[in-house]
Tab-separated table of C-alpha atoms and ligand atoms in Angstrom:
chain	number	residue	atom	x	y	z
A	1	VAL	CA	24.343	-15.693	35.411
A	2	THR	CA	25.443	-15.744	31.488
A	3	PHE	CA	22.682	-13.367	30.652
A	4	SER	CA	24.097	-9.860	28.486
A	5	ILE	CA	22.024	-7.626	26.724
A	6	ASP	CA	23.750	-8.635	23.388
A	7	GLN	CA	21.450	-11.355	23.372
A	8	PHE	CA	19.120	-9.843	21.796
A	9	GLU	CA	20.838	-8.770	19.104
A	10	VAL	CA	20.464	-10.765	15.912
A	11	GLY	CA	23.837	-9.903	14.169
A	12	GLY	CA	24.708	-12.891	11.715
A	13	LYS	CA	21.627	-13.898	10.808
A	14	VAL	CA	19.315	-14.050	7.956
A	15	ALA	CA	15.906	-12.976	8.244
A	16	VAL	CA	13.211	-13.184	5.665
A	17	VAL	CA	10.673	-10.896	6.070
A	18	THR	CA	6.820	-10.931	4.838
A	19	GLY	CA	4.621	-8.074	3.935
A	20	ALA	CA	7.757	-5.588	4.516
A	21	GLY	CA	6.916	-3.595	1.385
A	22	GLY	CA	3.893	-2.180	1.009
A	23	ARG	CA	1.945	0.549	1.789
A	24	GLY	CA	4.051	3.611	3.303
A	25	ASN	CA	4.645	3.146	7.280
A	26	SER	CA	3.655	-0.381	7.241
A	27	ILE	CA	4.557	-2.760	10.148
A	28	GLY	CA	6.322	-5.192	8.292
A	29	ARG	CA	8.951	-1.825	7.288
A	30	ALA	CA	8.778	-1.058	11.205
A	31	TYR	CA	9.930	-5.294	11.664
A	32	ALA	CA	12.567	-5.533	8.563
A	33	LEU	CA	14.401	-1.861	9.970
A	34	GLY	CA	14.207	-3.051	13.196
A	35	LEU	CA	15.818	-6.279	12.753
A	36	ALA	CA	18.299	-4.806	10.396
A	37	LYS	CA	19.377	-2.175	13.752
A	38	ALA	CA	19.476	-5.326	15.547
A	39	GLY	CA	21.867	-6.921	13.076
A	40	ALA	CA	19.941	-8.778	10.793
A	41	THR	CA	20.273	-9.062	6.709
A	42	VAL	CA	17.099	-8.517	6.078
A	43	VAL	CA	15.065	-9.959	2.447
A	44	VAL	CA	12.495	-7.439	2.694
A	45	ALA	CA	9.966	-9.643	1.021
A	46	ASP	CA	6.392	-8.406	-0.649
A	47	ILE	CA	3.920	-8.475	-3.870
A	48	ASN	CA	4.810	-5.145	-4.045
A	49	ALA	CA	7.690	-4.953	-5.638
A	50	ALA	CA	8.346	-1.212	-5.574
A	51	GLY	CA	6.912	-0.809	-2.181
A	52	ALA	CA	10.085	-3.784	-0.890
A	53	GLY	CA	12.415	-1.644	-2.356
A	54	ALA	CA	11.756	1.184	-1.178
A	55	VAL	CA	12.437	-0.354	1.995
A	56	ALA	CA	15.629	-2.437	2.078
A	57	ASP	CA	17.035	1.308	-0.583
A	58	GLU	CA	15.870	2.703	3.389
A	59	ILE	CA	17.866	-0.250	5.505
A	60	VAL	CA	20.796	-0.005	2.991
A	61	SER	CA	20.918	4.313	3.206
A	62	ALA	CA	21.403	3.758	7.234
A	63	GLY	CA	24.037	1.312	6.492
A	64	GLY	CA	22.160	-1.517	7.020
A	65	LYS	CA	22.317	-5.122	4.681
A	66	ALA	CA	18.925	-6.073	2.947
A	67	ILE	CA	17.597	-7.135	-0.604
A	68	ALA	CA	14.012	-6.804	-1.847
A	69	ILE	CA	12.965	-9.214	-3.629
A	70	ALA	CA	9.158	-9.376	-5.181
A	71	ALA	CA	6.549	-13.052	-3.904
A	72	ASP	CA	3.734	-13.987	-3.545
A	73	ILE	CA	3.024	-15.730	-0.457
A	74	THR	CA	0.418	-17.966	-1.805
A	75	LEU	CA	2.433	-19.325	-4.676
A	76	PRO	CA	4.354	-21.638	-3.530
A	77	GLU	CA	7.217	-21.574	-7.103
A	78	SER	CA	7.020	-17.833	-5.777
A	79	VAL	CA	7.568	-18.061	-2.310
A	80	LYS	CA	10.452	-21.215	-3.543
A	81	ALA	CA	12.653	-18.801	-5.656
A	82	MET	CA	12.056	-16.367	-3.376
A	83	ALA	CA	14.340	-18.537	-0.164
A	84	LYS	CA	16.439	-19.909	-3.076
A	85	ARG	CA	17.452	-15.863	-3.484
A	86	ALA	CA	17.471	-15.549	-0.078
A	87	ALA	CA	19.794	-18.342	0.329
A	88	ASP	CA	21.836	-17.788	-2.836
A	89	SER	CA	22.431	-14.507	-2.178
A	90	PHE	CA	23.211	-15.160	2.299
A	91	GLY	CA	23.649	-18.488	2.931
A	92	GLY	CA	20.307	-19.245	4.224
A	93	VAL	CA	17.625	-18.000	6.698
A	94	ASP	CA	17.810	-18.071	10.186
A	95	ILE	CA	14.079	-16.219	10.774
A	96	LEU	CA	10.235	-15.942	9.359
A	97	VAL	CA	9.150	-13.171	9.870
A	98	ASN	CA	5.260	-14.108	8.579
A	99	ASN	CA	3.535	-10.453	8.208
A	100	ALA	CA	2.198	-10.141	5.305
A	101	ALA	CA	-1.504	-10.741	5.794
A	102	LEU	CA	-5.017	-9.150	4.034
A	103	MET	CA	-6.322	-7.071	6.261
A	104	VAL	CA	-7.678	-3.619	4.886
A	105	GLU	CA	-8.533	-5.474	1.607
A	106	LEU	CA	-11.014	-8.648	2.743
A	107	GLY	CA	-12.287	-9.879	5.793
A	108	TYR	CA	-14.986	-8.033	7.197
A	109	GLN	CA	-18.030	-9.335	5.290
A	110	PRO	CA	-20.935	-11.416	7.297
A	111	ALA	CA	-19.722	-14.925	7.071
A	112	ALA	CA	-23.204	-16.019	6.440
A	113	GLU	CA	-23.165	-13.895	2.925
A	114	VAL	CA	-19.349	-13.721	2.667
A	115	PRO	CA	-17.874	-15.780	-1.231
A	116	ILE	CA	-16.367	-18.404	-1.369
A	117	ALA	CA	-13.678	-17.161	-3.443
A	118	ASP	CA	-13.342	-14.051	-0.804
A	119	TRP	CA	-13.520	-16.490	1.888
A	120	ASN	CA	-10.902	-19.017	0.157
A	121	ARG	CA	-8.238	-15.572	-1.472
A	122	LEU	CA	-8.318	-14.045	2.924
A	123	MET	CA	-7.283	-17.477	3.400
A	124	ALA	CA	-4.841	-18.411	0.811
A	125	VAL	CA	-2.817	-15.240	1.662
A	126	ASN	CA	-3.794	-15.251	5.512
A	127	VAL	CA	-3.391	-18.614	6.507
A	128	THR	CA	-1.657	-21.012	3.727
A	129	GLY	CA	0.402	-18.099	2.214
A	130	ALA	CA	2.163	-18.282	6.360
A	131	LEU	CA	2.867	-22.277	5.451
A	132	ASN	CA	4.318	-22.150	1.916
A	133	CYS	CA	6.807	-19.741	3.846
A	134	VAL	CA	7.272	-22.247	6.721
A	135	GLN	CA	8.079	-25.049	4.360
A	136	ALA	CA	10.709	-23.090	1.918
A	137	VAL	CA	12.808	-22.168	4.922
A	138	VAL	CA	12.452	-24.505	7.521
A	139	PRO	CA	14.980	-27.067	5.855
A	140	MET	CA	17.513	-24.299	5.193
A	141	MET	CA	16.941	-24.077	9.051
A	142	ARG	CA	17.404	-26.969	10.194
A	143	ALA	CA	20.469	-27.120	7.979
A	144	ARG	CA	21.657	-23.957	10.088
A	145	GLY	CA	20.964	-25.427	13.145
A	146	GLY	CA	18.189	-23.998	14.676
A	147	GLY	CA	16.012	-21.355	13.700
A	148	LYS	CA	13.242	-18.146	14.885
A	149	ILE	CA	10.058	-17.876	12.476
A	150	VAL	CA	6.920	-15.481	14.175
A	151	ASN	CA	3.852	-15.440	12.699
A	152	GLN	CA	1.763	-12.251	13.032
A	153	VAL	CA	-1.928	-12.789	14.060
A	154	SER	CA	-4.438	-10.172	15.890
A	155	GLY	CA	-5.697	-9.109	18.833
A	156	GLY	CA	-8.911	-9.274	16.531
A	157	ALA	CA	-8.664	-12.869	16.810
A	158	PHE	CA	-9.622	-13.316	21.007
A	159	PRO	CA	-12.387	-13.766	20.170
A	160	ALA	CA	-12.832	-14.304	16.117
A	161	MET	CA	-14.428	-10.225	15.438
A	162	SER	CA	-14.606	-11.069	12.037
A	163	LEU	CA	-13.435	-13.783	9.365
A	164	TYR	CA	-10.221	-11.572	9.923
A	165	GLY	CA	-9.786	-12.695	12.397
A	166	VAL	CA	-10.783	-16.067	12.057
A	167	SER	CA	-7.655	-16.079	9.413
A	168	LYS	CA	-6.287	-15.086	12.456
A	169	LEU	CA	-6.703	-17.281	14.813
A	170	ALA	CA	-5.714	-20.388	11.871
A	171	LEU	CA	-2.495	-19.236	11.939
A	172	THR	CA	-2.521	-18.564	16.135
A	173	GLY	CA	-3.163	-23.087	15.492
A	174	LEU	CA	-0.697	-23.130	13.200
A	175	THR	CA	1.864	-21.579	15.237
A	176	THR	CA	1.539	-23.901	18.252
A	177	LEU	CA	0.983	-27.032	15.622
A	178	LEU	CA	4.845	-25.712	13.917
A	179	ALA	CA	5.897	-25.110	17.565
A	180	ARG	CA	5.369	-28.747	18.685
A	181	GLN	CA	6.222	-30.166	15.663
A	182	LEU	CA	9.924	-28.486	14.820
A	183	GLY	CA	11.092	-27.563	18.705
A	184	ARG	CA	13.132	-30.969	18.774
A	185	ASP	CA	14.579	-29.308	15.115
A	186	ASN	CA	15.386	-25.848	17.868
A	187	ILE	CA	13.271	-23.779	15.689
A	188	ASN	CA	11.033	-21.287	18.093
A	189	VAL	CA	7.713	-20.607	16.787
A	190	ASN	CA	5.596	-18.094	18.114
A	191	ALA	CA	3.057	-15.339	17.164
A	192	ILE	CA	2.851	-11.721	17.749
A	193	ALA	CA	-0.907	-10.157	18.656
A	194	PRO	CA	-0.976	-6.510	18.246
A	195	GLY	CA	-3.920	-3.915	19.327
A	196	ASN	CA	-4.911	-1.394	17.085
A	197	VAL	CA	-1.472	0.337	15.629
A	198	THR	CA	-1.573	2.800	13.730
A	199	SER	CA	-0.276	0.988	10.423
A	200	ASP	CA	-1.155	3.621	6.687
A	201	ALA	CA	-2.970	0.544	6.827
A	202	GLY	CA	-4.774	0.350	10.523
A	203	LYS	CA	-5.962	4.078	10.125
A	204	GLN	CA	-7.457	3.431	7.054
A	205	LEU	CA	-9.158	0.379	8.564
A	206	THR	CA	-10.367	2.058	11.502
A	207	PRO	CA	-9.855	5.797	11.864
A	208	ASP	CA	-9.589	7.301	15.085
A	209	ASP	CA	-13.355	8.808	15.225
A	210	SER	CA	-14.457	5.168	13.928
A	211	PRO	CA	-16.753	3.252	16.277
A	212	PHE	CA	-14.638	-0.083	16.936
A	213	ILE	CA	-12.189	2.035	18.682
A	214	LYS	CA	-14.559	4.771	20.204
A	215	LEU	CA	-15.645	0.547	21.837
A	216	LEU	CA	-11.976	-0.494	22.365
A	217	GLU	CA	-11.376	2.611	24.213
A	218	ALA	CA	-13.454	1.679	27.337
A	219	THR	CA	-11.989	-1.513	27.017
A	220	VAL	CA	-8.071	-1.381	26.580
A	221	ALA	CA	-6.294	-0.769	29.973
A	222	MET	CA	-3.459	1.709	28.801
A	223	ARG	CA	-3.447	3.084	25.826
A	224	VAL	CA	-5.484	2.008	22.512
A	225	ARG	CA	-3.621	2.768	19.872
A	226	GLY	CA	0.281	1.733	19.318
A	227	GLN	CA	3.036	2.813	16.077
A	228	PRO	CA	4.590	-0.256	14.316
A	229	ASP	CA	7.662	0.622	16.274
A	230	GLU	CA	5.968	-0.088	19.659
A	231	LEU	CA	6.018	-3.573	18.154
A	232	VAL	CA	9.742	-4.504	17.455
A	233	GLY	CA	10.989	-5.041	20.993
A	234	ALA	CA	8.824	-8.117	21.114
A	235	LEU	CA	10.035	-9.616	17.817
A	236	LEU	CA	13.343	-8.763	18.483
A	237	LEU	CA	12.498	-11.179	22.442
A	238	LEU	CA	11.475	-13.752	20.076
A	239	CYS	CA	13.600	-13.342	16.686
A	240	SER	CA	16.983	-12.876	19.112
A	241	ASN	CA	18.460	-16.052	21.587
A	242	ALA	CA	17.147	-13.764	24.910
A	243	GLY	CA	13.496	-15.517	23.555
A	244	SER	CA	15.570	-19.010	23.100
A	245	TRP	CA	13.332	-21.375	25.072
A	246	ILE	CA	9.872	-19.235	24.336
A	247	THR	CA	8.103	-21.270	21.992
A	248	GLY	CA	4.201	-21.855	21.309
A	249	GLN	CA	3.270	-18.519	22.728
A	250	THR	CA	1.011	-15.556	21.497
A	251	LEU	CA	2.456	-12.444	22.770
A	252	HIS	CA	-0.117	-10.318	23.187
A	253	VAL	CA	1.490	-6.423	22.688
A	254	ASP	CA	-2.038	-3.746	22.314
A	255	GLY	CA	-1.544	-1.798	25.061
A	256	GLY	CA	-4.111	-4.389	27.207
A	257	TRP	CA	-6.763	-5.230	25.068
A	258	VAL	CA	-6.699	-9.121	25.170
A	259	LEU	CA	-5.665	-9.494	28.963
A	260	ARG	CA	-4.467	-13.570	29.461
A	261	PRO	CA	-3.694	-14.826	32.998
B	1	NAD	N1	-2.302	-2.680	11.740
B	1	NAD	C1	-3.176	-3.156	12.496
B	1	NAD	O1	-3.342	-2.667	13.379
B	1	NAD	C2	-3.173	-4.364	12.575
B	1	NAD	C3	-3.969	-5.033	13.972
B	1	NAD	C4	-2.809	-6.403	14.342
B	1	NAD	C5	-2.240	-7.130	13.330
B	1	NAD	N2	-1.768	-7.009	11.637
B	1	NAD	C6	-1.318	-7.428	11.032
B	1	NAD	O2	0.168	-6.673	10.505
B	1	NAD	C7	0.751	-7.362	9.309
B	1	NAD	C8	1.174	-5.587	8.871
B	1	NAD	O3	-0.472	-5.528	8.941
B	1	NAD	P1	0.215	-3.612	8.331
B	1	NAD	O4	-1.421	-2.779	8.757
B	1	NAD	O5	1.111	-2.915	8.640
B	1	NAD	O6	-0.917	-3.791	6.804
B	1	NAD	P2	-0.021	-4.195	5.178
B	1	NAD	O7	-1.593	-3.632	4.471
B	1	NAD	O8	0.366	-2.593	5.177
B	1	NAD	O9	0.382	-4.655	5.006
B	1	NAD	C9	0.696	-6.082	4.722
B	1	NAD	C10	1.272	-5.821	3.684
B	1	NAD	O10	1.386	-7.817	3.103
B	1	NAD	C11	1.178	-7.729	1.516
B	1	NAD	N3	0.444	-8.389	0.868
B	1	NAD	C12	-0.547	-8.857	0.771
B	1	NAD	N4	-0.762	-10.345	0.189
B	1	NAD	C13	0.134	-10.861	-0.946
B	1	NAD	C14	0.756	-11.892	-1.051
B	1	NAD	N5	0.254	-12.547	-1.831
B	1	NAD	N6	1.941	-11.831	-1.289
B	1	NAD	C15	3.301	-11.442	-0.242
B	1	NAD	N7	2.449	-10.013	-0.031
B	1	NAD	C16	1.461	-9.498	0.132
B	1	NAD	C17	1.177	-6.087	1.313
B	1	NAD	O11	1.045	-5.488	-0.758
B	1	NAD	C18	1.880	-5.323	2.248
B	1	NAD	O12	2.511	-4.338	1.868
B	1	NAD	C19	-0.565	-8.153	9.249
B	1	NAD	O13	-0.413	-8.940	8.924
B	1	NAD	C20	-2.140	-7.494	9.272
B	1	NAD	O14	-3.036	-8.842	9.634
B	1	NAD	C21	-2.030	-5.482	12.377
């Protein structure tokens, strides 16, 4: 047996986490801190430059390695500049976590009436934004002999119960396509589908007394709401050698909300 527990570590790897610098208690922040604790050098990327700076500072104060980069993932030039800065600073990119998304801001209008500009914006961030990041870092991953891509989707896409869910289902489709197309480059591509998480954004969207939480209380097997930290174990599995043979999968981390055989 060659397995050892340190296969879950990502020491020496360079990880880009998008959307890691937004609202205070965000999932991206938990991902960035978790990857740093597991040994990675983390690029904290967000459209919110001050927020990204705060999370990078938090990592550095805890003894980790991180830089903040302001980037708008909808703009290919901005994303290319982000990837170039990551490569100039640390020699390349090994891990990409496509976590940035619109969730609170957009995605819950009725499909039959949504202004097409809102639909286009939702897809530009949640789907095209992830693809822009993939296009910028895949050449760097190939140059380093492989890599890991994790796309943040949502239990709300199984089935899609909102326009937001549609955008996350599209990102799930992109996950399986990329897994097939990049497998021989030794690039694993997977998705994490969280349930209802008590990030600041999650609490704003669905307060504890909201009808959606009541609905989930009737169906979720274990516990309706999870902390951002409870997603980090799944991320490390998918970003480390421990998950070397896992690709094209969606890992549901949701207390038993979406049960898939
Ligand atoms: N909170 C939940 O319950 C929950 C459940 C399932 C999935 N998710 C997903 O988890 C991820 C993080 O969610 P969160 O709750 O931490 O929300 P959040 O709103 O705090 O995080 C989203 C981040 O994306 C950033 N962002 C938005 N547009 C951007 C752009 N154009 N370029 C770069 N960055 C941009 C925001 O500034 C923000 O920091 C999202 O993908 C969300 O859809 C959240």
